[in-house]
JSON list of C-alpha atoms in Angstrom, two decimals:
[
{"chain": "A", "resi": 106, "resn": "MET", "atom": "CA", "xyz": [-30.52, -21.79, -4.05]},
{"chain": "A", "resi": 107, "resn": "ALA", "atom": "CA", "xyz": [-30.60, -25.99, -4.69]},
{"chain": "A", "resi": 108, "resn": "GLU", "atom": "CA", "xyz": [-33.34, -27.89, -2.40]},
{"chain": "A", "resi": 109, "resn": "THR", "atom": "CA", "xyz": [-31.58, -29.73, -0.04]},
{"chain": "A", "resi": 110, "resn": "SER", "atom": "CA", "xyz": [-34.80, -31.86, 1.41]},
{"chain": "A", "resi": 111, "resn": "ASP", "atom": "CA", "xyz": [-34.53, -35.19, 0.00]},
{"chain": "A", "resi": 112, "resn": "THR", "atom": "CA", "xyz": [-37.01, -35.49, -3.03]},
{"chain": "A", "resi": 113, "resn": "ARG", "atom": "CA", "xyz": [-34.08, -34.42, -5.13]},
{"chain": "A", "resi": 114, "resn": "THR", "atom": "CA", "xyz": [-33.60, -37.17, -7.53]},
{"chain": "A", "resi": 115, "resn": "PRO", "atom": "CA", "xyz": [-30.36, -38.42, -7.95]},
{"chain": "A", "resi": 116, "resn": "ALA", "atom": "CA", "xyz": [-29.81, -37.16, -11.61]},
{"chain": "A", "resi": 117, "resn": "GLN", "atom": "CA", "xyz": [-31.39, -33.74, -9.88]},
{"chain": "A", "resi": 118, "resn": "ILE", "atom": "CA", "xyz": [-28.33, -33.92, -7.10]},
{"chain": "A", "resi": 119, "resn": "GLU", "atom": "CA", "xyz": [-25.42, -35.23, -9.48]},
{"chain": "A", "resi": 120, "resn": "ALA", "atom": "CA", "xyz": [-26.67, -31.73, -11.77]},
{"chain": "A", "resi": 121, "resn": "ASP", "atom": "CA", "xyz": [-25.70, -29.81, -8.63]},
{"chain": "A", "resi": 122, "resn": "ILE", "atom": "CA", "xyz": [-22.57, -31.50, -7.97]},
{"chain": "A", "resi": 123, "resn": "LYS", "atom": "CA", "xyz": [-21.53, -31.02, -11.53]},
{"chain": "A", "resi": 124, "resn": "ARG", "atom": "CA", "xyz": [-22.36, -27.21, -11.86]},
{"chain": "A", "resi": 125, "resn": "ARG", "atom": "CA", "xyz": [-20.33, -26.53, -8.44]},
{"chain": "A", "resi": 126, "resn": "ARG", "atom": "CA", "xyz": [-17.76, -28.41, -10.22]},
{"chain": "A", "resi": 127, "resn": "ASP", "atom": "CA", "xyz": [-17.74, -25.98, -12.68]},
{"chain": "A", "resi": 128, "resn": "VAL", "atom": "CA", "xyz": [-17.76, -22.81, -11.09]},
{"chain": "A", "resi": 129, "resn": "LEU", "atom": "CA", "xyz": [-14.98, -23.95, -8.89]},
{"chain": "A", "resi": 130, "resn": "ALA", "atom": "CA", "xyz": [-13.30, -25.06, -11.65]},
{"chain": "A", "resi": 131, "resn": "GLU", "atom": "CA", "xyz": [-13.47, -21.94, -13.21]},
{"chain": "A", "resi": 132, "resn": "THR", "atom": "CA", "xyz": [-12.49, -19.88, -9.58]},
{"chain": "A", "resi": 133, "resn": "LEU", "atom": "CA", "xyz": [-9.44, -22.16, -9.95]},
{"chain": "A", "resi": 134, "resn": "ASP", "atom": "CA", "xyz": [-8.45, -21.28, -13.53]},
{"chain": "A", "resi": 135, "resn": "GLU", "atom": "CA", "xyz": [-8.96, -17.06, -12.00]},
{"chain": "A", "resi": 136, "resn": "ILE", "atom": "CA", "xyz": [-6.76, -18.30, -9.44]},
{"chain": "A", "resi": 137, "resn": "GLY", "atom": "CA", "xyz": [-3.96, -19.33, -11.11]},
{"chain": "A", "resi": 138, "resn": "VAL", "atom": "CA", "xyz": [-4.16, -16.74, -13.12]},
{"chain": "A", "resi": 139, "resn": "ARG", "atom": "CA", "xyz": [-4.15, -13.60, -10.66]},
{"chain": "A", "resi": 140, "resn": "VAL", "atom": "CA", "xyz": [-0.96, -14.73, -8.93]},
{"chain": "A", "resi": 141, "resn": "HIS", "atom": "CA", "xyz": [1.01, -16.36, -12.41]},
{"chain": "A", "resi": 142, "resn": "PRO", "atom": "CA", "xyz": [3.70, -14.25, -11.66]},
{"chain": "A", "resi": 143, "resn": "LYS", "atom": "CA", "xyz": [3.63, -12.55, -14.86]},
{"chain": "A", "resi": 144, "resn": "THR", "atom": "CA", "xyz": [0.72, -11.12, -13.69]},
{"chain": "A", "resi": 145, "resn": "ILE", "atom": "CA", "xyz": [2.12, -9.69, -10.66]},
{"chain": "A", "resi": 146, "resn": "VAL", "atom": "CA", "xyz": [4.39, -7.99, -12.11]},
{"chain": "A", "resi": 147, "resn": "GLY", "atom": "CA", "xyz": [2.16, -6.97, -15.35]},
{"chain": "A", "resi": 148, "resn": "ASP", "atom": "CA", "xyz": [-0.44, -5.06, -12.84]},
{"chain": "A", "resi": 149, "resn": "ALA", "atom": "CA", "xyz": [2.83, -3.61, -10.58]},
{"chain": "A", "resi": 150, "resn": "LYS", "atom": "CA", "xyz": [4.13, -2.21, -13.97]},
{"chain": "A", "resi": 151, "resn": "ALA", "atom": "CA", "xyz": [1.10, -1.29, -14.70]},
{"chain": "A", "resi": 152, "resn": "LYS", "atom": "CA", "xyz": [0.10, 0.16, -10.97]},
{"chain": "A", "resi": 153, "resn": "VAL", "atom": "CA", "xyz": [3.23, 2.24, -11.41]},
{"chain": "A", "resi": 154, "resn": "ALA", "atom": "CA", "xyz": [2.86, 3.72, -14.83]},
{"chain": "A", "resi": 155, "resn": "ALA", "atom": "CA", "xyz": [-0.31, 5.02, -14.01]},
{"chain": "A", "resi": 156, "resn": "ASN", "atom": "CA", "xyz": [1.61, 6.90, -10.82]},
{"chain": "A", "resi": 157, "resn": "VAL", "atom": "CA", "xyz": [3.77, 8.23, -13.53]},
{"chain": "A", "resi": 158, "resn": "ASP", "atom": "CA", "xyz": [1.31, 9.54, -15.18]},
{"chain": "A", "resi": 159, "resn": "HIS", "atom": "CA", "xyz": [-0.57, 11.28, -12.80]},
{"chain": "A", "resi": 160, "resn": "THR", "atom": "CA", "xyz": [2.25, 12.38, -10.59]},
{"chain": "A", "resi": 161, "resn": "ILE", "atom": "CA", "xyz": [3.57, 13.53, -14.31]},
{"chain": "A", "resi": 162, "resn": "GLY", "atom": "CA", "xyz": [0.14, 15.15, -14.83]},
{"chain": "A", "resi": 163, "resn": "ARG", "atom": "CA", "xyz": [0.40, 17.12, -11.54]},
{"chain": "A", "resi": 164, "resn": "ALA", "atom": "CA", "xyz": [3.50, 18.40, -12.14]},
{"chain": "A", "resi": 165, "resn": "TYR", "atom": "CA", "xyz": [2.06, 19.24, -15.54]},
{"chain": "A", "resi": 166, "resn": "VAL", "atom": "CA", "xyz": [-0.59, 21.67, -14.23]},
{"chain": "A", "resi": 167, "resn": "GLN", "atom": "CA", "xyz": [1.73, 23.38, -11.30]},
{"chain": "A", "resi": 168, "resn": "VAL", "atom": "CA", "xyz": [4.58, 23.66, -14.03]},
{"chain": "A", "resi": 169, "resn": "ASN", "atom": "CA", "xyz": [1.67, 25.16, -15.67]},
{"chain": "A", "resi": 170, "resn": "ARG", "atom": "CA", "xyz": [0.19, 27.47, -13.49]},
{"chain": "A", "resi": 171, "resn": "VAL", "atom": "CA", "xyz": [3.86, 28.81, -12.74]},
{"chain": "A", "resi": 172, "resn": "VAL", "atom": "CA", "xyz": [4.43, 30.17, -15.72]},
{"chain": "A", "resi": 173, "resn": "SER", "atom": "CA", "xyz": [1.22, 31.44, -16.00]},
{"chain": "A", "resi": 174, "resn": "ASP", "atom": "CA", "xyz": [2.06, 33.72, -13.13]},
{"chain": "A", "resi": 175, "resn": "VAL", "atom": "CA", "xyz": [5.16, 35.07, -14.30]},
{"chain": "A", "resi": 176, "resn": "ARG", "atom": "CA", "xyz": [3.98, 35.58, -17.52]},
{"chain": "A", "resi": 177, "resn": "ALA", "atom": "CA", "xyz": [0.73, 37.06, -16.00]},
{"chain": "A", "resi": 178, "resn": "GLN", "atom": "CA", "xyz": [3.91, 39.71, -13.82]},
{"chain": "A", "resi": 179, "resn": "PHE", "atom": "CA", "xyz": [5.80, 40.44, -17.51]},
{"chain": "A", "resi": 180, "resn": "VAL", "atom": "CA", "xyz": [2.35, 40.85, -19.59]},
{"chain": "A", "resi": 181, "resn": "ASP", "atom": "CA", "xyz": [-0.19, 43.25, -19.42]},
{"chain": "A", "resi": 182, "resn": "GLU", "atom": "CA", "xyz": [-4.23, 41.99, -19.97]},
{"chain": "A", "resi": 183, "resn": "GLU", "atom": "CA", "xyz": [-4.38, 43.12, -24.02]},
{"chain": "A", "resi": 184, "resn": "GLY", "atom": "CA", "xyz": [-0.94, 40.72, -24.11]},
{"chain": "A", "resi": 185, "resn": "ALA", "atom": "CA", "xyz": [1.64, 43.93, -24.17]},
{"chain": "A", "resi": 186, "resn": "PRO", "atom": "CA", "xyz": [4.54, 43.51, -22.20]},
{"chain": "A", "resi": 187, "resn": "ARG", "atom": "CA", "xyz": [5.01, 44.99, -19.39]},
{"chain": "A", "resi": 188, "resn": "LEU", "atom": "CA", "xyz": [8.21, 47.80, -19.85]},
{"chain": "A", "resi": 189, "resn": "GLU", "atom": "CA", "xyz": [8.17, 48.56, -16.73]},
{"chain": "A", "resi": 190, "resn": "ARG", "atom": "CA", "xyz": [8.99, 44.93, -15.49]},
{"chain": "A", "resi": 191, "resn": "VAL", "atom": "CA", "xyz": [10.48, 44.00, -18.54]},
{"chain": "A", "resi": 192, "resn": "VAL", "atom": "CA", "xyz": [13.97, 45.76, -19.07]},
{"chain": "A", "resi": 193, "resn": "PRO", "atom": "CA", "xyz": [14.69, 45.38, -14.88]},
{"chain": "A", "resi": 194, "resn": "VAL", "atom": "CA", "xyz": [14.73, 41.58, -15.60]},
{"chain": "A", "resi": 195, "resn": "ALA", "atom": "CA", "xyz": [16.77, 41.79, -18.57]},
{"chain": "A", "resi": 196, "resn": "LEU", "atom": "CA", "xyz": [19.03, 44.10, -17.60]},
{"chain": "A", "resi": 197, "resn": "VAL", "atom": "CA", "xyz": [19.59, 41.38, -14.68]},
{"chain": "A", "resi": 198, "resn": "ALA", "atom": "CA", "xyz": [19.88, 38.95, -17.74]},
{"chain": "A", "resi": 199, "resn": "VAL", "atom": "CA", "xyz": [22.50, 40.76, -18.71]},
{"chain": "A", "resi": 200, "resn": "GLY", "atom": "CA", "xyz": [24.87, 41.61, -16.12]},
{"chain": "A", "resi": 201, "resn": "VAL", "atom": "CA", "xyz": [24.71, 37.31, -15.10]},
{"chain": "A", "resi": 202, "resn": "VAL", "atom": "CA", "xyz": [25.53, 36.41, -18.34]},
{"chain": "A", "resi": 203, "resn": "GLY", "atom": "CA", "xyz": [28.66, 39.51, -18.64]},
{"chain": "A", "resi": 204, "resn": "LEU", "atom": "CA", "xyz": [29.96, 38.27, -15.09]},
{"chain": "A", "resi": 205, "resn": "LEU", "atom": "CA", "xyz": [29.87, 34.73, -16.48]},
{"chain": "A", "resi": 206, "resn": "VAL", "atom": "CA", "xyz": [32.00, 35.39, -18.67]},
{"chain": "A", "resi": 207, "resn": "PHE", "atom": "CA", "xyz": [34.12, 37.44, -17.34]},
{"chain": "A", "resi": 208, "resn": "SER", "atom": "CA", "xyz": [35.29, 35.07, -15.07]},
{"chain": "A", "resi": 209, "resn": "SER", "atom": "CA", "xyz": [34.99, 32.29, -17.67]},
{"chain": "A", "resi": 210, "resn": "THR", "atom": "CA", "xyz": [37.92, 34.26, -19.65]},
{"chain": "A", "resi": 211, "resn": "ARG", "atom": "CA", "xyz": [39.61, 35.02, -16.21]},
{"chain": "A", "resi": 212, "resn": "ARG", "atom": "CA", "xyz": [40.24, 31.52, -15.03]},
{"chain": "A", "resi": 213, "resn": "ARG", "atom": "CA", "xyz": [41.05, 30.43, -18.26]},
{"chain": "A", "resi": 214, "resn": "LYS", "atom": "CA", "xyz": [44.40, 33.23, -18.14]},
{"chain": "A", "resi": 215, "resn": "SER", "atom": "CA", "xyz": [45.59, 31.94, -15.14]}
]
């Protein structure tokens, strides 16, 4: 910290003033950069991008967890399909596709 007694020489006082002016000029330059519209827009874009990345990451983890849970329902520990669960689901899928095809052909005839 600078001395505050009267024992300082005029050269020391001038040096302290110059140092403080330099620090203030640097601070004002930083403030000018921070409040510049391009900087504000860039910071906002970066924040939005970070939030989107975070949201996508969380969604990926959630989807991965759901896929793993569903896979565990249809595949045993050794990786072989569980036929007692696969066959009924396949029959339901075929039935739904059949109904969709049947209803779309009936609409065309009407």
